[in-house]
Coordinates of C-alpha atoms in Angstrom, one line a residue:
M1 CA -22.0 2.3 -6.3
P2 CA -24.3 5.4 -4.1
E3 CA -26.6 4.5 -0.6
A4 CA -30.4 4.6 -2.0
G5 CA -32.0 8.2 -1.2
Y6 CA -28.6 10.0 -2.0
T7 CA -29.0 13.4 -4.1
P8 CA -26.1 13.9 -6.1
P9 CA -25.1 17.6 -5.5
Q10 CA -26.5 20.5 -7.5
R11 CA -23.8 21.7 -10.2
L12 CA -25.7 23.7 -12.8
F13 CA -27.1 26.6 -10.8
L14 CA -29.0 29.4 -14.0
E15 CA -31.7 30.2 -11.5
D16 CA -32.2 33.9 -10.8
G17 CA -29.6 35.6 -13.5
Q18 CA -27.2 32.6 -12.5
C19 CA -25.5 30.5 -14.6
R20 CA -22.3 29.3 -12.7
V21 CA -20.9 25.4 -13.3
R22 CA -19.7 23.6 -9.9
F23 CA -17.1 21.3 -10.0
F24 CA -16.4 18.8 -7.9
S25 CA -12.7 17.6 -8.1
E26 CA -12.2 13.5 -8.3
Q27 CA -9.0 14.4 -7.4
D28 CA -8.8 16.1 -4.2
P29 CA -12.8 15.8 -2.7
D30 CA -12.5 18.7 -0.6
E31 CA -11.9 21.3 -3.8
V32 CA -14.7 22.8 -4.8
I33 CA -14.6 25.2 -7.5
D34 CA -17.7 27.8 -9.2
Y35 CA -17.2 28.8 -12.5
D36 CA -19.6 31.6 -13.5
F37 CA -20.6 32.0 -16.9
T38 CA -22.7 35.7 -16.8
T39 CA -18.8 37.3 -16.8
F40 CA -18.8 35.9 -20.6
P41 CA -20.0 38.9 -22.6
V42 CA -22.1 36.4 -24.2
A43 CA -25.4 35.8 -24.7
R44 CA -27.4 34.6 -22.7
P45 CA -28.1 31.6 -24.7
L46 CA -24.9 31.3 -25.3
Q47 CA -24.1 31.3 -21.3
E48 CA -26.3 28.6 -20.5
A49 CA -25.0 26.7 -23.7
F50 CA -21.6 27.0 -23.0
A51 CA -21.7 26.4 -19.5
R52 CA -23.9 23.1 -20.3
A53 CA -21.2 21.5 -22.3
F54 CA -18.6 23.1 -19.8
D55 CA -20.3 20.8 -16.7
A56 CA -21.1 17.6 -19.7
H57 CA -17.2 18.0 -19.9
V58 CA -16.6 17.7 -16.9
G59 CA -19.0 16.8 -13.8
P60 CA -19.3 12.8 -13.4
A61 CA -19.9 11.4 -17.1
G62 CA -17.0 14.0 -18.2
K63 CA -13.1 13.7 -19.2
V64 CA -12.2 15.8 -16.6
N65 CA -11.6 15.1 -13.4
S66 CA -8.8 17.2 -11.7
S67 CA -9.1 21.1 -10.9
G68 CA -6.3 21.5 -12.7
A69 CA -7.5 20.5 -15.9
A70 CA -11.1 22.2 -15.0
G71 CA -9.1 25.6 -14.5
N72 CA -7.5 25.2 -18.3
A73 CA -10.8 23.7 -19.6
F74 CA -12.5 27.0 -18.5
R75 CA -9.1 29.1 -19.7
Q76 CA -9.2 28.0 -22.8
L77 CA -13.2 28.6 -23.8
G78 CA -12.7 32.2 -22.5
Y79 CA -10.4 32.6 -25.4
F80 CA -12.9 30.7 -27.6
I81 CA -15.1 33.7 -25.8
D82 CA -12.4 36.4 -26.9
V83 CA -11.9 35.0 -31.0
L84 CA -16.3 35.6 -30.8
V85 CA -16.4 39.3 -28.8
F86 CA -14.5 40.7 -32.4
D87 CA -16.2 38.3 -35.1
E88 CA -18.1 40.8 -37.9
E89 CA -21.0 39.1 -37.5
R90 CA -20.9 37.3 -33.3
P91 CA -23.5 35.1 -32.6
Q92 CA -26.3 35.1 -31.1
A93 CA -27.0 31.1 -30.0
P94 CA -25.2 27.8 -30.3
A95 CA -26.5 27.0 -33.8
D96 CA -24.9 30.8 -35.1
L97 CA -21.4 29.1 -34.5
A98 CA -19.3 28.3 -37.2
P99 CA -16.3 26.3 -38.6
R100 CA -14.4 29.9 -38.9
H101 CA -14.4 30.4 -35.3
L102 CA -12.4 27.3 -35.1
K103 CA -10.1 28.4 -37.5
A104 CA -10.0 31.9 -36.0
F105 CA -9.2 30.6 -32.6
L106 CA -6.5 28.5 -33.9
L107 CA -4.9 31.4 -36.4
N108 CA -5.3 33.2 -32.0
R109 CA -2.8 31.2 -30.7
G110 CA -0.5 31.8 -33.2
D111 CA 2.6 29.6 -32.9
A112 CA 2.5 28.2 -30.1
P113 CA 3.7 24.9 -29.3
T114 CA 0.6 23.5 -28.3
A115 CA -1.2 25.3 -30.1
A116 CA -2.8 22.3 -32.5
M117 CA -3.6 20.4 -28.1
A118 CA -5.8 23.6 -27.3
V119 CA -7.8 23.4 -30.3
G120 CA -7.7 19.8 -29.9
L121 CA -9.5 20.3 -26.0
L122 CA -12.3 23.4 -26.9
R123 CA -13.7 20.8 -29.7
S124 CA -14.1 18.6 -27.2
L125 CA -15.8 21.0 -24.6
L126 CA -17.7 22.0 -28.0
A127 CA -19.3 18.7 -28.8
N128 CA -21.4 19.1 -25.7
M129 CA -23.1 22.0 -26.8
E130 CA -27.0 21.0 -27.9
G131 CA -28.3 23.0 -31.1
L132 CA -25.3 23.0 -33.7
T133 CA -25.4 23.2 -36.7
P134 CA -24.0 19.7 -38.5
Q135 CA -20.8 22.0 -40.0
F136 CA -19.6 22.7 -36.4
A137 CA -20.8 19.5 -34.9
A138 CA -18.7 17.6 -37.6
Q139 CA -15.9 20.5 -37.3
C140 CA -15.9 19.6 -33.5
A141 CA -15.5 15.8 -34.0
Q142 CA -12.3 15.6 -35.6
W143 CA -9.1 14.5 -35.2
V144 CA -6.8 17.1 -34.5
P145 CA -3.6 15.2 -36.3
D146 CA 0.2 15.7 -34.8
R147 CA -1.1 17.4 -32.1
R148 CA 1.1 16.7 -30.2
E149 CA 4.2 17.1 -32.5
K150 CA 5.0 21.1 -32.1
I151 CA 5.2 19.9 -28.5
V152 CA 9.8 20.9 -27.6
S153 CA 10.6 19.6 -25.4
R154 CA 13.5 20.9 -22.9
G155 CA 14.5 17.5 -23.1
S156 CA 16.8 15.7 -20.1
Y157 CA 19.3 17.0 -18.0
S158 CA 23.1 16.5 -18.5
P159 CA 24.6 14.3 -16.8
A160 CA 26.3 16.9 -14.4
E161 CA 23.3 18.9 -14.5
E162 CA 21.2 15.8 -13.2
K163 CA 24.3 15.0 -10.4
A164 CA 24.3 19.0 -9.9
I165 CA 20.1 18.1 -8.8
L166 CA 20.3 15.1 -7.2
D167 CA 23.3 16.2 -4.7
A168 CA 22.2 19.4 -3.5
A169 CA 18.5 17.6 -3.4
R170 CA 20.0 14.7 -0.9
R171 CA 22.3 17.6 1.0
V172 CA 18.5 19.4 1.8
V173 CA 17.3 15.7 3.3
R174 CA 19.6 14.5 4.4
A175 CA 19.8 17.6 7.3
A176 CA 16.9 17.5 7.3
A177 CA 16.2 13.6 8.3
K178 CA 19.6 14.2 10.7
R179 CA 16.9 17.4 12.5
I180 CA 14.2 14.8 12.5
R181 CA 15.7 12.3 14.3
E182 CA 18.1 14.4 17.1
S183 CA 14.9 16.4 17.9
R184 CA 12.7 13.2 18.4
G185 CA 15.7 12.4 20.7
V186 CA 15.9 15.3 23.1
L187 CA 11.1 14.5 23.1
E188 CA 11.9 11.1 23.8
R189 CA 14.0 11.6 26.0
W190 CA 12.4 14.6 27.9
R191 CA 8.9 12.0 28.0
E192 CA 10.3 9.5 29.5
G193 CA 12.1 11.3 31.9
G194 CA 15.1 11.4 31.1
I195 CA 15.8 15.2 31.1
S196 CA 15.4 17.1 34.9
R197 CA 14.0 20.1 35.5
E198 CA 15.9 21.0 38.1
D199 CA 19.2 19.7 36.8
E200 CA 19.0 21.1 33.4
P201 CA 16.2 23.2 33.1
V202 CA 17.1 25.2 30.1
L203 CA 16.7 21.5 28.2
Y204 CA 14.1 20.5 29.7
E205 CA 12.0 23.9 29.0
Y206 CA 13.3 22.8 25.3
G207 CA 11.5 19.5 25.4
S208 CA 8.6 20.6 26.5
I209 CA 7.7 22.9 23.4
L210 CA 8.9 20.1 21.8
D211 CA 6.1 17.9 22.6
M212 CA 3.7 20.2 21.9
V213 CA 5.2 21.3 18.3
E214 CA 4.9 17.3 18.2
T215 CA 1.0 16.6 19.2
T216 CA -0.3 19.8 17.9
G217 CA 2.2 21.9 15.7
E218 CA 1.1 24.6 18.4
M219 CA 2.4 26.5 20.7
P220 CA 0.9 29.1 23.3
R221 CA 0.7 32.8 22.1
N222 CA 1.4 36.1 24.4
K223 CA -0.8 37.9 25.7
R224 CA -1.7 39.9 22.5
G225 CA -1.4 37.3 20.7
N226 CA 0.7 38.1 17.8
G227 CA 3.5 36.5 19.3
L228 CA 5.2 33.6 21.1
A229 CA 4.9 33.1 24.5
R230 CA 7.9 35.5 26.3
W231 CA 9.8 31.6 27.7
I232 CA 9.2 29.7 24.0
V233 CA 11.1 33.2 22.1
P234 CA 14.3 32.4 23.8
H235 CA 14.2 29.1 22.0
G236 CA 13.7 29.8 18.6
T237 CA 11.4 31.6 15.7
V238 CA 7.9 30.2 15.3
T239 CA 8.8 28.5 11.6
D240 CA 12.5 27.4 13.6
L241 CA 10.8 25.1 16.3
T242 CA 8.3 24.2 14.6
T243 CA 10.7 22.4 11.6
R244 CA 12.5 20.8 14.0
L245 CA 10.0 17.9 13.5
H246 CA 8.8 18.7 10.2
L247 CA 9.6 19.3 7.1
S248 CA 9.2 21.5 5.3
L249 CA 8.1 23.2 2.0
A250 CA 12.0 23.1 1.0
E251 CA 12.2 19.7 2.2
T252 CA 9.0 18.8 0.2
S253 CA 10.0 19.6 -2.8
A254 CA 13.2 18.3 -2.5
L255 CA 11.5 14.8 -1.5
V256 CA 9.5 15.1 -4.5
I257 CA 12.4 15.0 -6.9
L258 CA 14.1 12.6 -5.5
L259 CA 11.3 10.4 -5.5
V260 CA 10.4 11.1 -9.3
R261 CA 14.4 10.3 -10.4
M262 CA 13.6 6.9 -8.6
T263 CA 10.6 6.4 -9.5
G264 CA 10.1 7.1 -13.0
E265 CA 7.1 8.3 -11.9
N266 CA 4.8 11.4 -12.7
G267 CA 5.4 14.2 -10.2
S268 CA 1.5 15.2 -10.1
T269 CA 1.2 11.0 -9.5
I270 CA 4.8 11.6 -6.7
I271 CA 2.5 14.9 -5.0
K272 CA -0.9 13.1 -4.5
A273 CA 0.7 9.6 -3.2
P274 CA -0.1 7.9 -0.4
A275 CA 1.1 6.4 3.0
A276 CA -0.7 3.7 3.1
I277 CA 2.1 0.5 1.7
H278 CA 2.0 -2.8 1.4
R279 CA 5.3 -5.3 2.6
P280 CA 5.0 -8.3 0.7
D281 CA 8.3 -9.6 1.7
G282 CA 7.3 -9.6 5.7
G283 CA 9.6 -6.8 6.4
A284 CA 12.2 -9.9 6.4
G285 CA 12.8 -11.1 2.9
P286 CA 16.5 -10.3 1.6
L287 CA 15.6 -7.6 -1.0
A288 CA 13.5 -5.5 0.7
T289 CA 10.5 -4.4 -1.0
I290 CA 7.5 -2.0 -0.8
Q291 CA 3.5 -2.0 -3.1
V292 CA 2.1 0.9 -3.1
D293 CA -0.5 2.5 -4.1
L294 CA -0.9 5.1 -6.6
S295 CA -3.0 6.9 -9.3
K296 CA -2.1 8.6 -12.7
P297 CA -5.7 10.1 -13.8
R298 CA -5.0 10.8 -17.5
R299 CA -4.6 7.4 -18.5
G300 CA -8.5 6.5 -17.3
P301 CA -9.4 3.5 -16.5
R302 CA -6.1 2.5 -15.7
R303 CA -5.4 4.8 -13.7
Y304 CA -4.9 3.2 -10.4
M305 CA -1.0 1.1 -10.3
T306 CA 0.4 -1.0 -8.1
T307 CA 3.6 -0.4 -7.9
A308 CA 6.8 -2.8 -6.3
L309 CA 9.4 -0.3 -4.7
S310 CA 13.0 -1.8 -3.8
D311 CA 15.7 -1.2 -2.0
L312 CA 17.8 -1.3 -4.6
P313 CA 18.5 1.5 -7.3
P314 CA 17.9 1.5 -10.5
W315 CA 21.0 2.2 -12.0
A316 CA 24.5 1.1 -10.9
A317 CA 26.5 2.5 -7.5
A318 CA 25.2 5.6 -6.5
P319 CA 27.6 8.6 -7.5
D320 CA 30.6 9.4 -4.1
E321 CA 29.3 12.4 -2.1
E322 CA 30.7 14.2 0.9
G323 CA 29.8 11.7 4.0
E324 CA 30.0 8.0 4.0
V325 CA 26.9 6.8 1.1
S326 CA 26.4 3.4 -0.2
A327 CA 24.7 2.7 -3.3
R328 CA 21.4 1.3 -0.4
D329 CA 21.8 4.8 1.6
E330 CA 18.4 5.8 2.0
L331 CA 18.7 8.5 -0.6
H332 CA 19.7 6.1 -2.9
T333 CA 16.9 3.8 -3.2
P334 CA 13.1 4.1 -4.2
F335 CA 12.9 1.8 -1.0
G336 CA 14.7 4.4 1.5
L337 CA 13.9 7.3 0.3
Y338 CA 10.1 5.8 0.6
M339 CA 10.3 4.6 3.4
L340 CA 12.6 8.1 4.8
A341 CA 9.4 10.2 4.0
L342 CA 7.0 8.4 6.0
E343 CA 8.9 8.4 8.5
L344 CA 10.1 11.9 8.6
A345 CA 6.2 13.0 7.8
A346 CA 4.6 10.8 10.2
S347 CA 3.8 13.5 13.0
S348 CA 2.5 15.9 10.4
R349 CA 0.2 13.3 8.6
R350 CA -1.3 12.9 12.0
I351 CA -1.3 16.6 12.9
K352 CA -3.4 16.8 9.1
G353 CA -5.4 14.4 9.5
S354 CA -3.7 12.8 6.1
D355 CA -3.4 9.9 4.3
R356 CA -0.8 11.3 1.7
L357 CA 2.5 10.4 2.3
L358 CA 3.6 13.9 1.8
V359 CA 3.4 16.5 4.8
Y360 CA 5.0 19.9 5.2
W361 CA 4.5 22.9 8.3
V362 CA 4.7 25.9 5.9
P363 CA 5.2 29.6 8.1
K364 CA 2.7 31.5 6.1
A365 CA 1.0 30.7 2.6
G366 CA -2.1 32.7 0.6
K367 CA -4.5 31.6 -1.3
G368 CA -2.7 31.4 -4.2
P369 CA -3.9 32.6 -7.2
K370 CA -7.3 32.2 -8.8
A371 CA -8.3 31.1 -11.7
K372 CA -10.0 33.9 -14.1
R373 CA -13.4 34.1 -13.4
A374 CA -14.1 31.3 -11.3
E375 CA -14.4 31.7 -7.1
V376 CA -12.8 28.1 -5.1
V377 CA -15.8 27.6 -2.8
N378 CA -14.3 25.2 -0.6
R379 CA -10.9 23.5 -0.1
R380 CA -7.8 21.2 0.8
N381 CA -5.5 23.0 3.1
E382 CA -7.5 25.9 4.0
S383 CA -4.8 29.5 3.4
G384 CA -2.6 30.8 6.4
R385 CA 0.3 29.0 8.2
G386 CA -0.5 25.4 8.7
F387 CA 0.5 22.0 8.1
R388 CA -0.2 21.2 3.7
D389 CA -0.6 17.8 2.1
R390 CA -0.3 19.1 -1.3
L391 CA 2.7 21.2 -3.0
S392 CA 1.9 23.9 -6.2
D393 CA 2.6 22.9 -9.3
S394 CA 5.7 25.8 -8.6
A395 CA 6.5 24.4 -5.4
V396 CA 10.0 22.1 -7.1
G397 CA 10.3 25.0 -9.0
V398 CA 10.6 27.6 -6.8
W399 CA 13.4 25.5 -4.8
G400 CA 15.3 24.8 -7.6
A401 CA 16.4 28.5 -8.2
G402 CA 17.3 28.6 -5.7
L403 CA 19.9 26.2 -5.8
N404 CA 21.6 29.3 -8.4
L405 CA 22.1 25.8 -11.0
V406 CA 23.8 26.9 -13.7
A407 CA 23.1 24.4 -17.2
E408 CA 25.4 23.5 -19.1
E409 CA 24.4 25.0 -22.3
P410 CA 24.6 28.9 -22.7
G411 CA 21.3 31.2 -23.5
E412 CA 20.8 32.9 -26.4
D413 CA 22.3 35.1 -26.0
G414 CA 25.8 32.9 -25.5
K415 CA 25.3 33.9 -22.0
P416 CA 25.2 31.1 -19.2
Q417 CA 22.3 30.2 -18.1
R418 CA 20.1 29.0 -15.3
L419 CA 18.9 25.3 -14.5
I420 CA 15.4 24.7 -14.8
V421 CA 14.8 22.4 -11.9
G422 CA 11.5 20.4 -12.6
V423 CA 9.6 17.1 -12.8
G424 CA 8.9 16.9 -16.4
R425 CA 12.5 16.9 -16.7
M426 CA 13.6 14.8 -14.0
R427 CA 10.7 12.1 -15.3
V428 CA 12.4 12.5 -18.9
T429 CA 15.5 11.9 -17.5
H430 CA 15.0 8.8 -15.6
G431 CA 13.7 7.7 -19.0
A432 CA 16.9 9.3 -21.0
R433 CA 19.2 6.5 -18.6
E434 CA 16.7 3.6 -17.3
Q435 CA 15.1 3.3 -21.1
K436 CA 12.0 1.4 -19.5
P437 CA 8.5 2.4 -19.9
V438 CA 6.6 3.0 -16.3
A439 CA 2.9 3.9 -15.9
Q440 CA 2.9 4.6 -20.2
T441 CA 3.6 1.7 -22.7
R442 CA 7.5 1.4 -24.3
E443 CA 5.9 2.9 -27.5
T444 CA 5.0 6.4 -25.4
L445 CA 8.2 6.1 -24.0
A446 CA 9.9 5.5 -27.0
N447 CA 8.1 7.7 -29.7
I448 CA 6.5 11.0 -27.3
Y449 CA 9.0 11.5 -24.3
L450 CA 12.4 10.1 -25.8
R451 CA 11.9 11.6 -29.5
R452 CA 11.7 15.0 -27.9
D453 CA 13.7 14.7 -25.7
K454 CA 16.6 17.0 -27.7
S455 CA 19.2 17.1 -24.6
S456 CA 20.3 13.7 -25.1
L457 CA 19.7 13.0 -28.7
R458 CA 22.5 13.3 -29.7
E459 CA 23.9 11.7 -26.8
Y460 CA 21.9 9.0 -26.9
Q461 CA 22.3 8.0 -31.4
K462 CA 25.7 7.4 -30.5
L463 CA 25.3 5.2 -27.9
V464 CA 22.7 3.3 -30.0
A465 CA 25.0 3.1 -33.0
D466 CA 28.1 2.3 -31.1
V467 CA 25.6 -0.9 -29.4
L468 CA 24.3 -1.6 -33.1
E469 CA 27.8 -1.5 -34.1
K470 CA 29.3 -3.7 -32.0
E471 CA 26.5 -5.4 -32.2
V472 CA 27.2 -6.4 -35.8
V473 CA 30.7 -7.2 -35.5
K474 CA 30.5 -9.7 -32.7
A475 CA 27.4 -11.9 -35.5
R476 CA 30.8 -11.6 -37.5
T477 CA 33.3 -12.5 -35.7
V478 CA 30.9 -15.6 -33.9
G479 CA 30.5 -16.7 -37.7
R480 CA 26.8 -18.1 -38.5
I481 CA 25.8 -21.7 -37.3
T482 CA 25.6 -24.3 -39.7
R483 CA 23.3 -24.6 -42.3
L484 CA 21.4 -27.9 -44.0
S485 CA 20.1 -27.5 -47.2
T486 CA 17.6 -29.4 -48.8
A487 CA 19.5 -31.5 -50.1
D488 CA 21.8 -33.1 -47.3
V489 CA 18.4 -34.1 -45.8
A490 CA 16.8 -35.5 -48.0
E491 CA 20.8 -37.2 -48.5
A492 CA 20.6 -38.2 -44.5
L493 CA 18.0 -40.0 -44.6
R494 CA 19.3 -42.4 -47.2
D495 CA 22.6 -42.4 -45.8
P496 CA 23.1 -40.4 -42.7
E497 CA 26.4 -41.9 -40.9
A498 CA 28.5 -39.9 -44.5
V499 CA 26.3 -36.7 -44.1
A500 CA 27.0 -36.6 -39.4
K501 CA 30.4 -37.3 -40.5
R502 CA 30.4 -34.1 -43.0
L503 CA 28.6 -31.9 -40.4
G504 CA 30.2 -32.9 -37.7
V505 CA 27.9 -35.1 -35.1
T506 CA 27.9 -38.0 -33.9
T507 CA 25.7 -41.0 -36.8
E508 CA 22.9 -41.2 -33.7
M509 CA 22.3 -37.3 -33.3
M510 CA 21.7 -37.2 -37.0
R511 CA 19.3 -39.1 -36.7
L512 CA 17.4 -37.1 -34.2
L513 CA 17.5 -33.8 -35.9
V514 CA 16.3 -34.8 -39.4
A515 CA 12.9 -36.6 -37.4
R516 CA 13.3 -32.4 -36.5
D517 CA 13.8 -34.1 -31.9
A518 CA 16.9 -31.6 -31.6
D519 CA 14.2 -28.5 -32.4
T520 CA 15.0 -25.3 -30.6
V521 CA 12.3 -23.5 -31.9
L522 CA 14.9 -21.3 -34.4
A523 CA 17.7 -24.1 -35.3
A524 CA 18.3 -27.3 -33.7
C525 CA 20.5 -28.6 -31.2
A526 CA 23.5 -30.8 -32.1
D527 CA 25.5 -30.9 -28.2
N528 CA 22.6 -30.4 -25.3
E529 CA 25.1 -30.8 -22.5
N530 CA 28.7 -29.1 -24.1
S531 CA 27.0 -25.6 -24.5
P532 CA 29.1 -22.4 -24.6
H533 CA 26.4 -21.1 -22.6
S534 CA 26.4 -23.5 -19.8
P535 CA 28.9 -25.6 -17.8
P536 CA 30.3 -28.3 -19.4
G537 CA 28.1 -32.2 -18.6
E538 CA 25.3 -29.8 -17.9
P539 CA 22.2 -28.8 -19.6
C540 CA 21.6 -25.2 -21.2
R541 CA 19.8 -23.2 -19.9
A542 CA 20.3 -20.5 -22.4
S543 CA 17.4 -18.5 -24.2
F544 CA 16.6 -20.1 -27.4
L545 CA 17.7 -16.7 -29.5
K546 CA 21.0 -17.8 -28.4
C547 CA 20.7 -21.0 -30.1
L548 CA 21.9 -18.3 -33.3
E549 CA 25.0 -17.8 -32.3
C550 CA 26.0 -20.8 -30.6
P551 CA 28.3 -23.5 -32.0
C552 CA 26.1 -26.3 -31.7
A553 CA 23.1 -25.0 -33.4
R554 CA 22.3 -26.9 -36.8
A555 CA 20.1 -25.0 -39.0
M556 CA 18.0 -26.7 -41.2
P557 CA 14.9 -26.4 -43.8
H558 CA 12.1 -26.8 -42.1
H559 CA 13.0 -23.9 -39.2
L560 CA 13.1 -21.1 -41.7
P561 CA 8.9 -19.8 -41.8
L562 CA 10.4 -19.7 -37.8
Q563 CA 13.4 -17.7 -38.6
V564 CA 11.6 -15.1 -41.4
V565 CA 8.9 -15.2 -38.7
A566 CA 11.0 -13.5 -36.1
R567 CA 12.8 -11.3 -38.2
D568 CA 9.1 -9.4 -39.5
M569 CA 8.7 -9.9 -35.2
I570 CA 12.4 -8.6 -34.3
E571 CA 11.8 -5.7 -37.0
E572 CA 8.5 -4.8 -35.3
R573 CA 9.4 -4.2 -32.1
R574 CA 12.3 -1.4 -33.1
T575 CA 8.5 1.0 -32.8
H576 CA 7.7 0.1 -30.0
M577 CA 11.2 -0.5 -27.5
T578 CA 13.4 2.1 -27.3
A579 CA 15.8 2.2 -30.0
L580 CA 19.0 1.4 -27.7
R581 CA 16.8 -1.3 -26.3
W582 CA 16.1 -2.9 -29.0
A583 CA 19.8 -2.9 -30.0
E584 CA 21.1 -4.0 -26.5
R585 CA 18.0 -6.9 -26.7
F586 CA 17.3 -7.9 -30.4
A587 CA 20.1 -6.6 -32.6
L588 CA 22.7 -9.5 -32.8
P589 CA 19.9 -12.7 -33.2
F590 CA 18.0 -9.7 -36.2
E591 CA 21.4 -9.7 -37.9
E592 CA 22.0 -13.0 -37.6
L593 CA 18.3 -14.6 -39.1
E594 CA 18.5 -11.7 -41.5
D595 CA 22.2 -13.7 -42.7
L596 CA 20.3 -16.6 -42.3
I597 CA 17.6 -15.6 -44.5
R598 CA 20.1 -14.4 -47.4
L599 CA 21.9 -17.5 -48.1
A600 CA 18.5 -19.4 -48.3
G601 CA 17.1 -16.6 -51.5
K602 CA 14.3 -14.8 -51.5
P603 CA 11.9 -17.2 -53.3
A604 CA 12.6 -19.9 -50.6
E605 CA 12.3 -16.9 -47.8
D606 CA 8.4 -15.5 -49.6
R607 CA 7.7 -19.0 -49.7
A608 CA 8.3 -19.2 -45.8
R609 CA 6.9 -17.0 -45.0
T610 CA 3.6 -18.1 -46.8
A611 CA 3.9 -20.7 -44.9
A612 CA 4.1 -19.9 -41.7
G613 CA 1.1 -20.1 -39.5
E614 CA -0.4 -18.7 -36.4
E615 CA 1.6 -21.3 -34.6
E616 CA 4.4 -20.1 -35.9
R617 CA 3.8 -17.3 -34.7
E618 CA 2.8 -18.0 -31.3
L619 CA 5.7 -19.8 -30.8
V620 CA 8.0 -16.7 -31.9
R621 CA 6.0 -14.2 -29.5
R622 CA 6.9 -16.5 -26.4
L623 CA 10.3 -16.7 -27.6
L624 CA 11.2 -13.2 -27.6
D625 CA 9.1 -11.9 -25.1
G626 CA 10.8 -14.3 -22.8
E627 CA 8.0 -16.7 -22.5
L628 CA 10.0 -19.3 -22.9
D629 CA 13.3 -18.9 -21.0
E630 CA 13.7 -20.7 -18.2
R631 CA 13.6 -18.7 -14.9

């Protein structure tokens, strides 16, 4: 909470002919941008109305908290004003805006895949305007259906493309680690007096340079101030000497692409990841783990999340490369990679005074592209040579372009095309390979990311089909579990010994089955200590779902309501899971339940569904969520 007497900074400037909105970035508190609305060729009432609406949209209570999103909102508003300028009845005030203007804006966007998204953003911004007609306000409040449907993703990388990118990134980072560690070794010897000025004058001089580079990142200049001091020049250029102990932009880009693939997080989340970590294992556990507090602004109130990174890769053993590399190599595990970045950027982080994981040095940097009609009042990183703790959106792409990798699929003209390297595609690749959601729901991963992933769709569909076929064949091979009819239960109540003999169980077990004392949710168990899923003589510890394929299981009439609920819930989960995960986890029990329910008949199925209450549904939910499994 703000302290007593706190006065919020001015954001809207309308005095003395001004019409500006000052944006304060929540993600980067040091970044302040002014958006000038006097540059828009519309009447003053509209300029002020647009400025107030924009301020509400990007202000503390608005929907935008990053400079990139604010710039995009301002840009879309500019496109909308371009539409108004060419209107026959040019609007002079908010009340003159009409639904036709929004339709014209959409038409002007043409067939752009993001057109519907742009309309949705514009409507959200304009809804903050005062003085609108009810018709236009209603149009602004209207939901844009399927606004993401037309967006075509480049898709995930093929296994060969992924390997080429990751191999290149690992080579870059491995070389950087070797260089920085060796230079730190020389520096440590120099500081401890292990290098003699008399015996090794050149190495001693080099050690003194490293000391300055590590301490301040600066070196003495010549008398003119336009270059290094003469005695330093023989040891190398400014870039050569500074990067002996600090990461470069290219090396940091390689770290980002690796971290995105290892963790599945957004590129922006990795770029802004903090250096602060927590070791829940106290540094002494069998599996090294760290916890990191990350931020994904698009999640709104749930933007902050604690992520655990372990010393095991999320996939199988790492591929063979030149050199000695194991699956536990620091470049193949989320934990190892994060700790490596923490180590290599330590000196840069101290000099910059940053709390971020990734800090690097650049020999020269301009001010970067300005947003149209916008002026940067204050920025996180000053322009020119020095240390940075924030990569631009294009940095990884520029690094990737320098690799000169060739895509597997040729271009539209049939000729080879350059492989575009980007964090977005690498995150989709992580989702396609791992089939696990990261900072998103399973439904979002399945329906938004993977469904639009054209690159691996055919391969994925074949894989799912293979798994489904395998599970169905398995169900047919195993055979259905023994099923007792209503007549069997009635006879067992009269003559348990006869029915027990027919079903291959003891008379005592038959009494337990009828009394429902041997139930295991979807069936009953006739021999708990001789399960095929556990060593002989030991109690079965398998999931209750395994009962559907176990020769010890017996299905009885009173299990039918639970079986129907389970079949329905498993079917429903198709839409909330990736197809592969569903096939691997639920295809076999689904097929077995279908078989049992089909044998019971449609009338019995309908009666069972009606008889099932909330208690049965909750029990099945816990079963499917794994809450009943022995840990």
